[in-house]
């Protein structure tokens, strides 16, 4: 048996997926992405992508896993609630930040640049530069500080970017007026 997950962030980057899974580009209406604190308000937290109800259509990958992989996905998405995404088929799931983490991040819960890079790389490879622009436009919370951890990535599924991919990520972040903080400013 299998189950499917609508990936709208790092799951869009096929390099973060296990080998031999099925993944197809899809869109889902009625949602926006938002940067949400992935930890209860405390020092040293991080911010991750979630979804919130909205009028937008967001792109992503519908990833199909064998049922025996469910504990791995549940562990990866442990601060999220699994919701039915019936518009994508019977049994399809979308993960949304749980109530404790459903708030914007802050300096104590920043976005990691290495995470943004993974997402931008995935959207570029799946949907082209226009897809990256749509990702940026359908995501709230770009005011949350971004921790520049590119030299020593803290994101566990960080990927090596080409120079063009890095330049695109940097250009897109400038377009949304992102603010950066150094690892020296971050809490441990």
CSV table of C-alpha atoms in Angstrom, one decimal:
chain,number,residue,atom,x,y,z
A,1,UNK,CA,0.0,0.0,0.0
A,2,UNK,CA,1.0,3.6,-0.5
A,3,UNK,CA,0.2,7.1,0.8
A,4,UNK,CA,0.8,10.5,-0.9
A,5,UNK,CA,2.0,13.8,0.6
A,6,UNK,CA,1.7,17.2,-1.0
A,7,UNK,CA,5.2,18.7,-0.7
A,8,UNK,CA,5.2,22.5,-0.8
A,9,UNK,CA,8.6,23.2,0.6
A,10,UNK,CA,11.7,21.1,0.9
A,11,UNK,CA,9.8,18.0,-0.3
A,12,UNK,CA,9.8,19.8,-3.7
A,13,UNK,CA,13.5,19.2,-3.9
A,14,UNK,CA,13.8,15.6,-5.2
A,15,UNK,CA,17.3,15.4,-3.6
A,16,UNK,CA,15.6,15.4,-0.2
A,17,UNK,CA,13.5,12.4,-1.1
A,18,UNK,CA,14.4,8.7,-0.8
A,19,UNK,CA,15.2,7.0,-4.0
A,20,UNK,CA,12.5,5.2,-6.0
A,21,UNK,CA,9.5,7.3,-4.9
A,22,UNK,CA,7.0,8.6,-7.3
A,23,UNK,CA,6.7,12.4,-7.4
A,24,UNK,CA,4.7,14.5,-9.8
A,25,UNK,CA,4.3,18.3,-10.0
A,26,UNK,CA,0.8,19.4,-9.0
A,27,UNK,CA,-1.0,22.5,-7.7
A,28,UNK,CA,-3.4,22.9,-4.8
A,29,UNK,CA,-6.0,25.7,-4.5
A,30,UNK,CA,-7.0,27.3,-1.2
A,31,UNK,CA,-3.7,27.6,0.6
A,32,UNK,CA,-0.7,29.9,1.1
A,33,UNK,CA,2.7,29.0,2.5
A,34,UNK,CA,3.9,30.7,5.7
A,35,UNK,CA,7.1,30.6,7.7
A,36,UNK,CA,6.1,29.3,11.1
A,37,UNK,CA,8.1,28.8,14.2
A,38,UNK,CA,8.8,25.1,14.4
A,39,UNK,CA,9.4,25.1,18.1
A,40,UNK,CA,7.5,26.3,21.1
A,41,UNK,CA,8.8,29.8,21.9
A,42,UNK,CA,12.3,29.2,23.3
A,43,UNK,CA,15.8,30.1,22.5
A,44,UNK,CA,17.5,28.3,19.6
A,45,UNK,CA,14.4,27.4,17.6
A,46,UNK,CA,13.9,27.5,13.9
A,47,UNK,CA,11.3,28.5,11.4
A,48,UNK,CA,9.9,26.2,8.8
A,49,UNK,CA,7.4,26.3,6.0
A,50,UNK,CA,3.8,25.5,6.7
A,51,UNK,CA,0.5,26.2,5.0
A,52,UNK,CA,-2.4,28.5,6.0
A,53,UNK,CA,-5.8,28.7,4.4
A,54,UNK,CA,-5.9,31.3,1.6
A,55,UNK,CA,-7.2,32.2,-1.8
A,56,UNK,CA,-4.0,31.2,-3.6
A,57,UNK,CA,-3.0,28.2,-5.6
A,58,UNK,CA,0.4,26.8,-4.6
A,59,UNK,CA,2.6,24.4,-6.5
A,60,UNK,CA,4.4,21.5,-5.2
A,61,UNK,CA,5.0,17.8,-5.7
A,62,UNK,CA,2.6,15.0,-4.9
A,63,UNK,CA,5.0,12.4,-3.5
A,64,UNK,CA,3.9,8.8,-3.1
A,65,UNK,CA,5.6,6.6,-0.5
A,66,UNK,CA,5.2,3.0,0.5
A,67,UNK,CA,3.2,2.7,3.8
A,68,UNK,CA,6.3,1.3,5.6
A,69,UNK,CA,7.9,4.8,5.1
A,70,UNK,CA,5.2,6.5,7.1
A,71,UNK,CA,7.1,6.6,10.4
A,72,UNK,CA,10.0,8.4,8.6
A,73,UNK,CA,7.6,11.0,7.2
A,74,UNK,CA,5.9,11.4,10.6
A,75,UNK,CA,9.3,11.9,12.2
A,76,UNK,CA,10.3,14.5,9.6
A,77,UNK,CA,7.0,16.3,10.0
A,78,UNK,CA,6.7,15.8,13.8
A,79,UNK,CA,5.6,19.4,14.6
A,80,UNK,CA,2.9,19.3,11.9
A,81,UNK,CA,-0.7,17.9,11.8
A,82,UNK,CA,-1.5,15.7,8.8
A,83,UNK,CA,-4.7,16.9,7.0
A,84,UNK,CA,-6.5,15.4,4.1
A,85,UNK,CA,-5.8,16.9,0.7
A,86,UNK,CA,-8.7,15.2,-1.0
A,87,UNK,CA,-8.4,17.5,-4.1
A,88,UNK,CA,-5.2,15.6,-4.9
A,89,UNK,CA,-6.8,12.1,-4.6
A,90,UNK,CA,-8.0,9.7,-2.0
A,91,UNK,CA,-5.6,9.4,1.0
A,92,UNK,CA,-3.4,12.4,0.0
A,93,UNK,CA,-2.1,14.4,2.9
A,94,UNK,CA,-0.8,17.9,3.5
A,95,UNK,CA,1.1,18.8,6.6
A,96,UNK,CA,0.3,22.0,8.5
A,97,UNK,CA,2.1,23.4,11.6
A,98,UNK,CA,0.4,22.3,14.8
A,99,UNK,CA,-1.2,24.8,17.1
A,100,UNK,CA,1.9,25.3,19.3
A,101,UNK,CA,4.1,26.2,16.3
A,102,UNK,CA,1.5,28.1,14.2
A,103,UNK,CA,3.0,31.5,14.5
A,104,UNK,CA,5.6,33.5,12.7
A,105,UNK,CA,9.2,33.0,13.7
A,106,UNK,CA,11.4,35.7,15.1
A,107,UNK,CA,15.1,36.2,16.0
A,108,UNK,CA,14.9,33.2,18.4
A,109,UNK,CA,13.2,31.1,15.7
A,110,UNK,CA,14.8,32.3,12.4
A,111,UNK,CA,14.5,30.8,8.9
A,112,UNK,CA,17.7,29.0,7.9
A,113,UNK,CA,19.2,30.2,4.6
A,114,UNK,CA,20.3,26.6,3.9
A,115,UNK,CA,16.6,25.6,4.1
A,116,UNK,CA,15.5,28.5,1.7
A,117,UNK,CA,18.2,27.4,-0.7
A,118,UNK,CA,16.9,23.8,-0.7
A,119,UNK,CA,13.4,25.0,-1.5
A,120,UNK,CA,14.5,27.5,-4.2
A,121,UNK,CA,16.6,24.8,-5.8
A,122,UNK,CA,13.7,22.4,-5.8
A,123,UNK,CA,11.2,24.9,-7.3
A,124,UNK,CA,13.7,26.0,-9.9
A,125,UNK,CA,14.3,22.4,-11.1
A,126,UNK,CA,10.6,21.6,-11.1
A,127,UNK,CA,8.9,24.8,-12.2
A,128,UNK,CA,11.7,27.1,-13.5
A,129,UNK,CA,12.5,30.6,-12.4
A,130,UNK,CA,8.9,31.7,-12.8
A,131,UNK,CA,8.0,28.9,-10.3
A,132,UNK,CA,10.5,30.3,-7.8
A,133,UNK,CA,8.9,33.7,-8.2
A,134,UNK,CA,5.4,32.2,-7.6
A,135,UNK,CA,6.8,30.4,-4.5
A,136,UNK,CA,8.1,33.7,-3.1
A,137,UNK,CA,4.8,35.5,-3.9
A,138,UNK,CA,2.6,32.8,-2.3
A,139,UNK,CA,4.7,32.6,0.9
A,140,UNK,CA,4.1,34.9,3.9
A,141,UNK,CA,6.6,35.7,6.6
A,142,UNK,CA,9.6,37.0,4.7
A,143,UNK,CA,9.9,39.5,7.5
A,144,UNK,CA,11.2,36.7,9.8
A,145,UNK,CA,15.0,37.0,10.1
A,146,UNK,CA,17.0,34.6,7.9
A,147,UNK,CA,20.0,33.0,9.6
A,148,UNK,CA,22.9,33.0,7.1
A,149,UNK,CA,24.1,29.5,7.7
A,150,UNK,CA,25.2,28.8,4.1
A,151,UNK,CA,28.9,28.3,5.1
A,152,UNK,CA,27.9,25.7,7.8
A,153,UNK,CA,24.4,24.6,7.0
A,154,UNK,CA,22.2,23.8,10.0
A,155,UNK,CA,19.3,22.4,7.8
A,156,UNK,CA,19.7,18.6,8.0
A,157,UNK,CA,18.8,18.1,4.3
A,158,UNK,CA,21.0,21.0,2.9
A,159,UNK,CA,22.1,20.7,-0.7
A,160,UNK,CA,25.0,22.0,-2.7
A,161,UNK,CA,23.8,24.8,-5.0
A,162,UNK,CA,25.3,25.9,-8.2
A,163,UNK,CA,26.5,29.5,-8.5
A,164,UNK,CA,23.4,30.3,-10.6
A,165,UNK,CA,21.1,28.7,-8.0
A,166,UNK,CA,22.7,30.7,-5.2
A,167,UNK,CA,22.5,33.9,-7.2
A,168,UNK,CA,18.8,33.3,-7.8
A,169,UNK,CA,18.1,32.5,-4.2
A,170,UNK,CA,19.9,35.7,-3.1
A,171,UNK,CA,18.1,37.8,-5.8
A,172,UNK,CA,14.7,36.5,-4.8
A,173,UNK,CA,15.4,37.2,-1.1
A,174,UNK,CA,16.4,40.8,-2.0
A,175,UNK,CA,13.1,41.2,-3.9
A,176,UNK,CA,11.1,40.3,-0.7
A,177,UNK,CA,13.3,42.6,1.4
A,178,UNK,CA,14.5,39.7,3.6
A,179,UNK,CA,16.7,40.6,6.6
A,180,UNK,CA,19.6,38.5,7.6
A,181,UNK,CA,21.3,37.6,10.8
A,182,UNK,CA,24.7,36.0,11.2
A,183,UNK,CA,25.3,32.7,13.0
A,184,UNK,CA,27.1,34.9,15.6
A,185,UNK,CA,23.8,36.7,16.4
A,186,UNK,CA,21.8,33.4,16.6
A,187,UNK,CA,21.1,31.7,19.8
A,188,UNK,CA,22.6,28.2,20.1
